[in-house]
mmCIF file of C-alpha atoms and ligand atoms in Angstrom:
data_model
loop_
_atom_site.group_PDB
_atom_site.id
_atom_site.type_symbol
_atom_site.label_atom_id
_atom_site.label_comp_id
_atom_site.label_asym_id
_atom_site.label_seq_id
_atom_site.Cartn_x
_atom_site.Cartn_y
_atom_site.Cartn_z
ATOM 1 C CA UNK A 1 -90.239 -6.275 131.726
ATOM 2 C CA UNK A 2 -92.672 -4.850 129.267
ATOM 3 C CA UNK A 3 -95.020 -1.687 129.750
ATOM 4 C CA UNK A 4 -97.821 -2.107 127.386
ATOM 5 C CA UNK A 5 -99.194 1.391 126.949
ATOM 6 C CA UNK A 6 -102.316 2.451 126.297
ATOM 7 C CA UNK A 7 -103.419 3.128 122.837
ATOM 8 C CA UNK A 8 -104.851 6.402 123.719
ATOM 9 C CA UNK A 9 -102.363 7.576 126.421
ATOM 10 C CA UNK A 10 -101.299 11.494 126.055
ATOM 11 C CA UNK A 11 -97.794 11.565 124.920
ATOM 12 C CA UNK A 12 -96.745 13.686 127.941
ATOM 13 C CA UNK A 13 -97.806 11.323 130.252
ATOM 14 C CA UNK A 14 -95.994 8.522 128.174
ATOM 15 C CA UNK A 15 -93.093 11.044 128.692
ATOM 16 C CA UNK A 16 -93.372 10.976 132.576
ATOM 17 C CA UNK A 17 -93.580 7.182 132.188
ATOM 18 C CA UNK A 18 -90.239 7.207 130.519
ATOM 19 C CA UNK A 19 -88.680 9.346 132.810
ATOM 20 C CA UNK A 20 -89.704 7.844 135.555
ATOM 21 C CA UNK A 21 -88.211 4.389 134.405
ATOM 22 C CA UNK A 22 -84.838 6.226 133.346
ATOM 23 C CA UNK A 23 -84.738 7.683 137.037
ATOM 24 C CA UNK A 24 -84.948 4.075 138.278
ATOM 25 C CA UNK A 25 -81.709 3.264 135.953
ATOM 26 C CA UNK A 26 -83.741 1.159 133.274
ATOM 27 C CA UNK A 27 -82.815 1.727 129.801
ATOM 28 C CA UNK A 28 -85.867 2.133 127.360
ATOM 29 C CA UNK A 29 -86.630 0.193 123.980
ATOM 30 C CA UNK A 30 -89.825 1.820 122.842
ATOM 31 C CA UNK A 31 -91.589 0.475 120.087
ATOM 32 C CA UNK A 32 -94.480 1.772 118.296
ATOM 33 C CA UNK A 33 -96.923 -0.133 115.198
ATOM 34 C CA UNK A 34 -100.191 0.841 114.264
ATOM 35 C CA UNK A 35 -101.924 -1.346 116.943
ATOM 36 C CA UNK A 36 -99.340 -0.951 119.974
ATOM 37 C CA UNK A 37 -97.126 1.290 121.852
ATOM 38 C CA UNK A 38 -94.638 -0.729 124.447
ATOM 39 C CA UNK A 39 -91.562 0.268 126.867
ATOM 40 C CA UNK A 40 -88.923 -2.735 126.838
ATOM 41 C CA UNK A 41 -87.251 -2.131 129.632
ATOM 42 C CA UNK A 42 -83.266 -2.803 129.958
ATOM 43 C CA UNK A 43 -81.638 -3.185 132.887
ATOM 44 C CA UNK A 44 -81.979 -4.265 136.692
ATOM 45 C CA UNK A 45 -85.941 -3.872 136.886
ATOM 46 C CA UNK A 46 -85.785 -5.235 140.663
ATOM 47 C CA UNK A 47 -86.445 -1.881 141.939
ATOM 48 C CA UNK A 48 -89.914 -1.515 139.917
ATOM 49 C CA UNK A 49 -92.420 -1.705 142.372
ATOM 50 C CA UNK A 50 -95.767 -3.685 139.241
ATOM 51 C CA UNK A 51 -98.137 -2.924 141.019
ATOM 52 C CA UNK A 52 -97.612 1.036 140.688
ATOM 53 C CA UNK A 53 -97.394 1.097 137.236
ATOM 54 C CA UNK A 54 -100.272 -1.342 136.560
ATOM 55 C CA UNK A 55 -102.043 1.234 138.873
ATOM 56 C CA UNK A 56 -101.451 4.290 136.095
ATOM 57 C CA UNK A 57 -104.243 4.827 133.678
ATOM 58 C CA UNK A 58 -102.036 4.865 130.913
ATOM 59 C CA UNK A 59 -100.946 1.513 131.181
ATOM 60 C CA UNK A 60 -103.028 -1.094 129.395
ATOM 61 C CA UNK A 61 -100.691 -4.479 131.234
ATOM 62 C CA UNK A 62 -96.595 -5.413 132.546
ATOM 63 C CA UNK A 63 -95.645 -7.991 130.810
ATOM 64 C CA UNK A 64 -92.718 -9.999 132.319
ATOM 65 C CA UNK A 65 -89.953 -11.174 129.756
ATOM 66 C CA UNK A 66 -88.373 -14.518 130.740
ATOM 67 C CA UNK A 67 -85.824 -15.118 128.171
ATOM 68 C CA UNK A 68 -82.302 -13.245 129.211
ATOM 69 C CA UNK A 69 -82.254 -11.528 125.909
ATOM 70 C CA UNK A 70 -84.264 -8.980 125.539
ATOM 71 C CA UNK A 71 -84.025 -6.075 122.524
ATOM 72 C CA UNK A 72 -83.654 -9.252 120.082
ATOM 73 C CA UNK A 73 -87.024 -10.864 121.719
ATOM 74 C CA UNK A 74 -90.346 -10.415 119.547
ATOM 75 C CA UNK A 75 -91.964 -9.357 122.612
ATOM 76 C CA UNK A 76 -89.886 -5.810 122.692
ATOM 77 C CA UNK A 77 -90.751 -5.883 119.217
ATOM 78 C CA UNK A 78 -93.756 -7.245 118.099
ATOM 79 C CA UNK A 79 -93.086 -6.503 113.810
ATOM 80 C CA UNK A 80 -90.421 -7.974 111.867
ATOM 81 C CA UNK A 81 -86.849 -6.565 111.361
ATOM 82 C CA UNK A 82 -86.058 -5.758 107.962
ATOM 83 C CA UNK A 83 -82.772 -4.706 107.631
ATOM 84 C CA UNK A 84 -82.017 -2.712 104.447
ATOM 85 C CA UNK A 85 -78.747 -3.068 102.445
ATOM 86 C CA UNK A 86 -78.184 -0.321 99.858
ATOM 87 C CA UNK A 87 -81.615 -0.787 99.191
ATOM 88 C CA UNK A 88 -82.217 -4.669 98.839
ATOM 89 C CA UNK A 89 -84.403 -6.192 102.061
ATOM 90 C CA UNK A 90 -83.567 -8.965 103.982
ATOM 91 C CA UNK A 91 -86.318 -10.403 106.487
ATOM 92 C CA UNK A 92 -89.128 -8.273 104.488
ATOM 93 C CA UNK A 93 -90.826 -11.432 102.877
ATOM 94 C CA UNK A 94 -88.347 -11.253 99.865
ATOM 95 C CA UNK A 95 -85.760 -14.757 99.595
ATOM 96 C CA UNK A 96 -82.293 -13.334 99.913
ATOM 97 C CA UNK A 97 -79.788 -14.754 98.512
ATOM 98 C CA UNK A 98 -75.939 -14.411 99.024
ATOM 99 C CA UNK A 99 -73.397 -16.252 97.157
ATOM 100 C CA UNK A 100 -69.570 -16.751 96.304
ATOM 101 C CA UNK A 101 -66.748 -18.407 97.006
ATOM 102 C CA UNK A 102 -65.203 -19.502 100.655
ATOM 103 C CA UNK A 103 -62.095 -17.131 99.881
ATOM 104 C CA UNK A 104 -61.433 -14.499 97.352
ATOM 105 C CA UNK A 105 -58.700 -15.753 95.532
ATOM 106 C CA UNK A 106 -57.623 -13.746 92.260
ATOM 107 C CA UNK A 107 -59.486 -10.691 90.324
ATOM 108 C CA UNK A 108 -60.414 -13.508 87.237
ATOM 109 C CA UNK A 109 -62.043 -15.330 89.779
ATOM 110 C CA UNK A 110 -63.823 -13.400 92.064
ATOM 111 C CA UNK A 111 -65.019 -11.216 89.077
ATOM 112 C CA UNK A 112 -66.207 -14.145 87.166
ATOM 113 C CA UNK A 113 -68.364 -15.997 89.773
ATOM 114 C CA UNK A 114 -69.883 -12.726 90.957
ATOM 115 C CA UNK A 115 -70.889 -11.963 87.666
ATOM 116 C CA UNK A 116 -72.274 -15.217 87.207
ATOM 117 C CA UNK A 117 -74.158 -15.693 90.443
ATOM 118 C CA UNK A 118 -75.738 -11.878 89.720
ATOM 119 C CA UNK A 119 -77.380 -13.358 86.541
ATOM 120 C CA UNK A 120 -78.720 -15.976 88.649
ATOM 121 C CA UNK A 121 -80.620 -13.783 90.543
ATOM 122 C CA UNK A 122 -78.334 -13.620 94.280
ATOM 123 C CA UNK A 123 -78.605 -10.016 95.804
ATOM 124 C CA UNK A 124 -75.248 -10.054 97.561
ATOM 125 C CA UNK A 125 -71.661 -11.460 97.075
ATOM 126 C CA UNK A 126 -69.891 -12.967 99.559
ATOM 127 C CA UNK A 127 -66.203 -13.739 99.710
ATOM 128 C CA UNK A 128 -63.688 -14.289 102.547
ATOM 129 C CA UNK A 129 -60.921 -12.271 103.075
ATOM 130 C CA UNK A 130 -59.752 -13.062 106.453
ATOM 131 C CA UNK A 131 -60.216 -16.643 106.534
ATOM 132 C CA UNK A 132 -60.220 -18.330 110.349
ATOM 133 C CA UNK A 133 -59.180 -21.642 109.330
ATOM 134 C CA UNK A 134 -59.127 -24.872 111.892
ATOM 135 C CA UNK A 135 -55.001 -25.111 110.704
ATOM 136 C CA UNK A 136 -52.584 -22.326 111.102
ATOM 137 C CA UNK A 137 -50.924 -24.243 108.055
ATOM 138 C CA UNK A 138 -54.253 -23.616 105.859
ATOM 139 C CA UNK A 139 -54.792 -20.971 103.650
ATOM 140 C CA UNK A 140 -55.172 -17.813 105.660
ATOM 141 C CA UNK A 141 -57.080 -15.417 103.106
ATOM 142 C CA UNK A 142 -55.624 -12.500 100.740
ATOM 143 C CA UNK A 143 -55.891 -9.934 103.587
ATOM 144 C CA UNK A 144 -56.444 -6.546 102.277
ATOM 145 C CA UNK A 145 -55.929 -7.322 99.007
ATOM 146 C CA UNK A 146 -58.916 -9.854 99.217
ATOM 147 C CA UNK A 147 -60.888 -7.024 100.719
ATOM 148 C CA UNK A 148 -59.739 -4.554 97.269
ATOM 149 C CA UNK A 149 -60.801 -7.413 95.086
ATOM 150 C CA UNK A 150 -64.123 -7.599 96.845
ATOM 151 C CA UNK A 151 -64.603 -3.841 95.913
ATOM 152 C CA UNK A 152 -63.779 -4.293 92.521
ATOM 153 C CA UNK A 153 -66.170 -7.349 92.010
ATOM 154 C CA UNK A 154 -69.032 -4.649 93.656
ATOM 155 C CA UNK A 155 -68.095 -1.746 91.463
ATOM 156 C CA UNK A 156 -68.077 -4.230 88.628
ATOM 157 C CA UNK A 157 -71.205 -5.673 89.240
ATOM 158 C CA UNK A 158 -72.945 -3.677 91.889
ATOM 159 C CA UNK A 159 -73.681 -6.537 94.006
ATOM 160 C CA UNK A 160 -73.394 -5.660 97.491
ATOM 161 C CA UNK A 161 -70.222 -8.085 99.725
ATOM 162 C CA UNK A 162 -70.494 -9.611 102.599
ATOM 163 C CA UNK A 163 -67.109 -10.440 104.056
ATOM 164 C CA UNK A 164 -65.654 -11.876 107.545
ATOM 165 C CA UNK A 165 -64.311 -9.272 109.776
ATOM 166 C CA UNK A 166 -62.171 -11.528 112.710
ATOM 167 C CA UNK A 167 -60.565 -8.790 114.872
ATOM 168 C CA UNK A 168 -61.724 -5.871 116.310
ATOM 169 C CA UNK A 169 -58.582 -3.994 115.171
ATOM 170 C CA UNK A 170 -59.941 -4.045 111.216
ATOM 171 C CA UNK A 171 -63.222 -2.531 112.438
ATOM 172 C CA UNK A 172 -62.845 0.809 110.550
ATOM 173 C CA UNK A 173 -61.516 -0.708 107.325
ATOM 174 C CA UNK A 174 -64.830 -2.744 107.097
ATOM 175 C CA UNK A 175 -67.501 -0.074 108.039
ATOM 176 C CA UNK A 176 -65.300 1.684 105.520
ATOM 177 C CA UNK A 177 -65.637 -1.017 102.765
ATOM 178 C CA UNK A 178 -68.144 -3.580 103.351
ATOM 179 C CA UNK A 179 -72.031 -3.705 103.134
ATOM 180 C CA UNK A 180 -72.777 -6.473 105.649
ATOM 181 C CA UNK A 181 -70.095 -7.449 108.139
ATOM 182 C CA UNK A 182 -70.209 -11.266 108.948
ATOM 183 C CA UNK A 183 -69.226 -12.694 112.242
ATOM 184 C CA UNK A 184 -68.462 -16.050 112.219
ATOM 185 C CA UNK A 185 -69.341 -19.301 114.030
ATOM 186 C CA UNK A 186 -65.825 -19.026 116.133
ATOM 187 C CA UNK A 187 -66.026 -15.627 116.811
ATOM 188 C CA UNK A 188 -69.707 -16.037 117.747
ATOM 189 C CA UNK A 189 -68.824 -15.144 121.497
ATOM 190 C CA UNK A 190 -65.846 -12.971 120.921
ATOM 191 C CA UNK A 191 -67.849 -10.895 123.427
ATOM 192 C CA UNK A 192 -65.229 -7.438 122.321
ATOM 193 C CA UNK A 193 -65.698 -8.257 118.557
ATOM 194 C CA UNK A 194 -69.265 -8.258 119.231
ATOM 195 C CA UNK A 195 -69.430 -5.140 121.201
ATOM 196 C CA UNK A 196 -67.257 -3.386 118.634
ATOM 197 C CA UNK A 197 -69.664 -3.952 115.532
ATOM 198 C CA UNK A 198 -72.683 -3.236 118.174
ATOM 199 C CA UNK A 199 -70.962 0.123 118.331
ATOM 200 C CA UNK A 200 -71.027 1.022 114.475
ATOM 201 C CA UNK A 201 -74.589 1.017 112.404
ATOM 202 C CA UNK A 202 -73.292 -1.633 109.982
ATOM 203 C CA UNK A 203 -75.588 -4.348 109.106
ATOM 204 C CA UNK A 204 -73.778 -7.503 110.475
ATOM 205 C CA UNK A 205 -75.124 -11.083 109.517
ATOM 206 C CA UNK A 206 -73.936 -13.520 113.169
ATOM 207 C CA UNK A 207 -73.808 -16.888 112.174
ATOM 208 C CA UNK A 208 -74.435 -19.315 115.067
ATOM 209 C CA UNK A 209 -71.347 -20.907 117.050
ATOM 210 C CA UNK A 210 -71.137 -24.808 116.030
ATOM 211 C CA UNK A 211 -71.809 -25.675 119.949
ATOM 212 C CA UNK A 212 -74.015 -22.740 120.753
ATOM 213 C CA UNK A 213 -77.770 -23.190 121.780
ATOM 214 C CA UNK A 214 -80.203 -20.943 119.730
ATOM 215 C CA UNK A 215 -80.376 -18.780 123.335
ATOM 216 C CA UNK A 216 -76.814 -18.629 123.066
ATOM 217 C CA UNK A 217 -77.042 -16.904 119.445
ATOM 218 C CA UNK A 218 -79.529 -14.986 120.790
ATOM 219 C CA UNK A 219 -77.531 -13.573 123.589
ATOM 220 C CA UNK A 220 -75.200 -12.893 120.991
ATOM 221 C CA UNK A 221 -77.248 -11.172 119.028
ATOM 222 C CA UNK A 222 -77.719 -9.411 122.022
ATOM 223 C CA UNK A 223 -74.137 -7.984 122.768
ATOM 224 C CA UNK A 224 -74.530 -6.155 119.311
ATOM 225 C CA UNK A 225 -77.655 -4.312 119.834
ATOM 226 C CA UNK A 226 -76.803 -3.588 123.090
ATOM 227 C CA UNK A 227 -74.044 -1.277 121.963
ATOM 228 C CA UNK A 228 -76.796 0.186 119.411
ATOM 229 C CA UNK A 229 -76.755 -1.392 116.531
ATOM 230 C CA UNK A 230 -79.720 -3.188 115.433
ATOM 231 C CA UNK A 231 -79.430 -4.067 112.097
ATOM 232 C CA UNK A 232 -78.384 -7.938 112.394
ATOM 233 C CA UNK A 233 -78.937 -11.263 110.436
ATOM 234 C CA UNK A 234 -78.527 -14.347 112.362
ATOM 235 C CA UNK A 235 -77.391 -17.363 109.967
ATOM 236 C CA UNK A 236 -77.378 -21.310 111.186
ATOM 237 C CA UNK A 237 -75.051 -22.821 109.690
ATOM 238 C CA UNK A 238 -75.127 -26.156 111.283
ATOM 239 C CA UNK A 239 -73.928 -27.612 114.349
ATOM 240 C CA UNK A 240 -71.615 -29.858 115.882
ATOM 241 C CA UNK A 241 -73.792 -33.384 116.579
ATOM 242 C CA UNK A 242 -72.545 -37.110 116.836
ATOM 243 C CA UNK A 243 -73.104 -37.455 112.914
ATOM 244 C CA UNK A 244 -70.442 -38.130 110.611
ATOM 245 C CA UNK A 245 -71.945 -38.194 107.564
ATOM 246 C CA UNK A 246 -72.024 -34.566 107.011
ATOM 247 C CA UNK A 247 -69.880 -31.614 108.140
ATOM 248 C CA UNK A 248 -72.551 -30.057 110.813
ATOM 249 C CA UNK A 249 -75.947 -30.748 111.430
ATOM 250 C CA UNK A 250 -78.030 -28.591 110.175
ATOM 251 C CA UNK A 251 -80.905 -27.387 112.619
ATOM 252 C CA UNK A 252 -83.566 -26.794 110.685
ATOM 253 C CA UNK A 253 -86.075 -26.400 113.480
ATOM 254 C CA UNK A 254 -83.732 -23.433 114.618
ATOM 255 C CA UNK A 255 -85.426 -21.454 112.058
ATOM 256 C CA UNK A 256 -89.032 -21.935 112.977
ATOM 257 C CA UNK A 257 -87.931 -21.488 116.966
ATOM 258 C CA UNK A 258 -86.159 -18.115 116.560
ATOM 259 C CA UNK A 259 -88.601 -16.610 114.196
ATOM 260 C CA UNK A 260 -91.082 -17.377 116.955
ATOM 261 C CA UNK A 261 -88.612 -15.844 119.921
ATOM 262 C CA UNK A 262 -86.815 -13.030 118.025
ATOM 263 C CA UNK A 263 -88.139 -10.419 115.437
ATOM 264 C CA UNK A 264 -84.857 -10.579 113.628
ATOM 265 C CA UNK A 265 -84.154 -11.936 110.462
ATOM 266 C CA UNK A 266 -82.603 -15.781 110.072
ATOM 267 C CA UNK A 267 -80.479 -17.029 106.941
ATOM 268 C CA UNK A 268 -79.171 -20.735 106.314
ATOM 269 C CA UNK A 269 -75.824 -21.490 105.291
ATOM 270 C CA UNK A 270 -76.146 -25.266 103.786
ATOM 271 C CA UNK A 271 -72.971 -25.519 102.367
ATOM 272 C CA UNK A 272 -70.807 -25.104 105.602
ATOM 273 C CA UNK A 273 -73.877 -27.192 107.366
ATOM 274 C CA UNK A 274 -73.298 -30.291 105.051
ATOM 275 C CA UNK A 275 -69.823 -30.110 103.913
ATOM 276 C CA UNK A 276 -70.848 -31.502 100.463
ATOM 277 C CA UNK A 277 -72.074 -29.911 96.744
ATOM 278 C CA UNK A 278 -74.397 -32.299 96.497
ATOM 279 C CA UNK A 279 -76.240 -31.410 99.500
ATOM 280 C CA UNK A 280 -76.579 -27.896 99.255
ATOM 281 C CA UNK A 281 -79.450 -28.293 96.839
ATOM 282 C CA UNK A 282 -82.001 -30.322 99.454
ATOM 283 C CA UNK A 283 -81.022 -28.476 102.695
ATOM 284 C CA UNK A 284 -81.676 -24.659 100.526
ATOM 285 C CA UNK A 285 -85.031 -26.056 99.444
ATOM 286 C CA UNK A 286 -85.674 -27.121 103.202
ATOM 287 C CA UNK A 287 -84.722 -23.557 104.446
ATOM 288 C CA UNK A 288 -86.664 -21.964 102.037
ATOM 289 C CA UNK A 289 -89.775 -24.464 103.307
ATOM 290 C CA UNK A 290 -89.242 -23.952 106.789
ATOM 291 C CA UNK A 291 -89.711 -20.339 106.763
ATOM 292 C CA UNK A 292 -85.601 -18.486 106.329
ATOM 293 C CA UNK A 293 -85.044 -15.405 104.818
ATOM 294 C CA UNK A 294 -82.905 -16.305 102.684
ATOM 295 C CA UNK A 295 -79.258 -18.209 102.060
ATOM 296 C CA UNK A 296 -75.583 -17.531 102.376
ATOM 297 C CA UNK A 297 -74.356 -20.548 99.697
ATOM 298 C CA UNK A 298 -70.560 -21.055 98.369
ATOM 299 C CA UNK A 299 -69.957 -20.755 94.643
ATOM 300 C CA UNK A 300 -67.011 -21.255 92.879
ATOM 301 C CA UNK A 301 -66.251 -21.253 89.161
ATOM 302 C CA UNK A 302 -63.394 -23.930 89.925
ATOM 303 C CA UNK A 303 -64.195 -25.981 93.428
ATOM 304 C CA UNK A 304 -61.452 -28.825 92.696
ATOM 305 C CA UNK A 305 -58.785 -26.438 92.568
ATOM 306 C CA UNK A 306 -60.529 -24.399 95.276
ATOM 307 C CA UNK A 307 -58.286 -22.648 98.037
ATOM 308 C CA UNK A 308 -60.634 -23.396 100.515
ATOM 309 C CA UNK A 309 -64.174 -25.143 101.041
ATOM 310 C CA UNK A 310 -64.196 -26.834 97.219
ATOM 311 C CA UNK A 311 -65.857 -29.832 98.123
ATOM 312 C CA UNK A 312 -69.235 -27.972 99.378
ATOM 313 C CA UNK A 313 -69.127 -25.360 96.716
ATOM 314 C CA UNK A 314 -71.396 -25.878 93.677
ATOM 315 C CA UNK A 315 -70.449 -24.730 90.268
ATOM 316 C CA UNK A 316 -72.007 -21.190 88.920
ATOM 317 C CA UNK A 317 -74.789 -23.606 86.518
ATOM 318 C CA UNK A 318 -75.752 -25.685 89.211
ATOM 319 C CA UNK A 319 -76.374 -22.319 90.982
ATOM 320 C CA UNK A 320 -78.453 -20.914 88.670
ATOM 321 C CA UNK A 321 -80.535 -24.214 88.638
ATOM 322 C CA UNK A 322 -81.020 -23.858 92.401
ATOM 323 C CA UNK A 323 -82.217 -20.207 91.725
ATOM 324 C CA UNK A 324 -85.164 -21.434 89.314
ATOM 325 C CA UNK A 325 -86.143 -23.629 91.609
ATOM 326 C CA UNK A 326 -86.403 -21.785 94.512
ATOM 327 C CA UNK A 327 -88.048 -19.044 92.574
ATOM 328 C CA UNK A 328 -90.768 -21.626 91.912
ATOM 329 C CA UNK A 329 -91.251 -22.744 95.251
ATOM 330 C CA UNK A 330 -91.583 -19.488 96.514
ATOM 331 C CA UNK A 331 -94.473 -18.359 94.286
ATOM 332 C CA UNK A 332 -95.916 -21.686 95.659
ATOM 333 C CA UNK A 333 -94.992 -21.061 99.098
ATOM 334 C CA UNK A 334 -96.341 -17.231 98.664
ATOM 335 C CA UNK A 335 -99.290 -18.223 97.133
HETATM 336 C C1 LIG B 401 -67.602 -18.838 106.053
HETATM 337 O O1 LIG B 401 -68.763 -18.423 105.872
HETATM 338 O O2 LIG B 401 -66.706 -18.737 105.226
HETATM 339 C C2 LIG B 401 -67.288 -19.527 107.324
HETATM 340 C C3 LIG B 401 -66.033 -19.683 107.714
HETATM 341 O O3 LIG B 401 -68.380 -19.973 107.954
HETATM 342 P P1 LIG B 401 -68.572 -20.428 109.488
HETATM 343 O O4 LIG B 401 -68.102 -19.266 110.316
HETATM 344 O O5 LIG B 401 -70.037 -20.669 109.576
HETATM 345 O O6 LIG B 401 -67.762 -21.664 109.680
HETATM 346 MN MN1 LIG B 402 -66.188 -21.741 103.712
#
């Protein structure tokens, strides 16, 4: 439920309002812009008798919110999330985009791509550490040491990483040394993993599940800023379909939809929604068209000999390619 309040409403009687709510056991999301001033309220609302509050003259309407999430739903927040990263935007109307390899493998190469992908133009690097791979047999990540290697590519460069934190017991290590946590597709419902990033103020980018409904990422979403935290990038990265031409499908109307449901911001990740290098190119360009804010894209200076995710990672010049074009079809798209 939603308590529109008047424009002109006395801030002590917006203050009984509140308490009032709070005394029923609702927990309050206020939000304030230039033209409105709303109460999201949290909680079991059964005990709100609408008629009483519509009756107060400081209360413009009730508006009642059908979706089950509810502090990532536009209507508890009418404006835009823009969640800032050591000063870069994402969601503010600039095209983010983060690049680098599936896994850090070695200091030569982590170094080298994110230098290379920084003269390109990409605002963030990203690089696996802790690697949940579909085989126990696979690759597993460097660990910690992929996590030190990350830090040196940042101090090197001063790009910004984005890594993959997997278990809740790492939690301090990455609010201690990464800039945006990612949670991936198979931890998108690790409900306790969710609840423990919810509880720092990291920014966390939440890529959706490969089976999970958009409502489902939402309610995701949802664990996290329950807990507190607000500051979270949601990222489709395809999902599972009958198609076996590519890796995922990637749902490209997914952008469009959440933007209209949610006020936070949505990146697309076509290399792990193809599979394929050669289709990263077309499904960024699409992303960029259909409204995201921005890309998470794998770059490697060496994708044949690749420890993981080779054959959808594009080569540092076919990066910066990408980059001039997208730069030109955002001016146009801007325009
Ligand atoms: C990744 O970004 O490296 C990754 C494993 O992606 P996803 O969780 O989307 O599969
Ligand atoms: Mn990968």
């Amino acid at each position: 439920m939603i308590i529109v309040l008047n424009q002109n409403a006395a801030e002590e009687d917006v203050e009984k309002i509140k308490r009032k709510m709070i005394s029923l056991g609702c927990e309050i999301h206020e939000s304030r812009g230039t033209n409105y001033h709303i109460f999201g309220l949290v909680g079991d609302t059964s005990c709100i008798d609408p008629s009483l509050i519509e009756a107060n003259r400081n209360v413009d309407r009730l508006i009642s919110v059908q979706e089950p999430y509810k502090k990532a739903n536009r209507l508890f927040h009418p404006e835009k999330t823009v969640v800032n990263v050591e000063g870069k935007e994402i969601g503010g109307g600039e095209f983010t985009v983060i690049a680098g390899p599936c896994s850090v493998e070695s200091e030569e190469q982590i170094v080298s791509i994110a230098e290379s992908i920084k003269e390109s133009g990409a605002a963030f690097l990203r690089g696996g550490a802790y690697k949940p791979r579909t085989s126990p047999y696979s690759f597993q990540g460097l660990g910690e040491q992929g996590l030190e290697l990350l830090k040196l590519a940042r101090e090197k460069t001063g790009m910004p990483i984005v890594t993959e934190l997997m278990s809740p017991d790492k939690i301090g290590k990455f609010v201690a040394d990464v800039d945006i946590i990612q949670i991936g597709a198979r931890s998108m419902q690790n409900f306790d993993l969710l609840k423990e990033v919810g509880k720092t103020s990291k920014p966390v980018l939440l890529k959706r599940g490969m089976s999970a409904t958009i409502e489902e990422l939402l309610m995701a979403a949802e664990y996290i800023m329950s807990e507190g935290n607000e500051r979270v990038i949601l990222c489709e990265r395809g999902i599972r379909t009958f198609e076996k031409y590519t890796r995922n499908t990637l749902d490209l109307s997914a952008i469009p939809v959440i933007k209209k449901y949610s006020h936070l911001p949505v990146i697309v990740d076509p290399s792990h929604a193809s599979g394929y290098w050669w289709l990263v190119e077309p499904l960024a360009k699409a992303a960029l068209a259909v409204g995201a804010d921005g890309l998470i894209i794998e770059v490697h200076n060496d994708p044949a000999n690749a420890r993981c995710d080779g054959q959808q990672s594009i080569k540092p010049e076919r990066f910066k390619a990408l980059m001039d074009i997208l730069g030109k079809m955002a001016r146009v798209i801007n325009e």
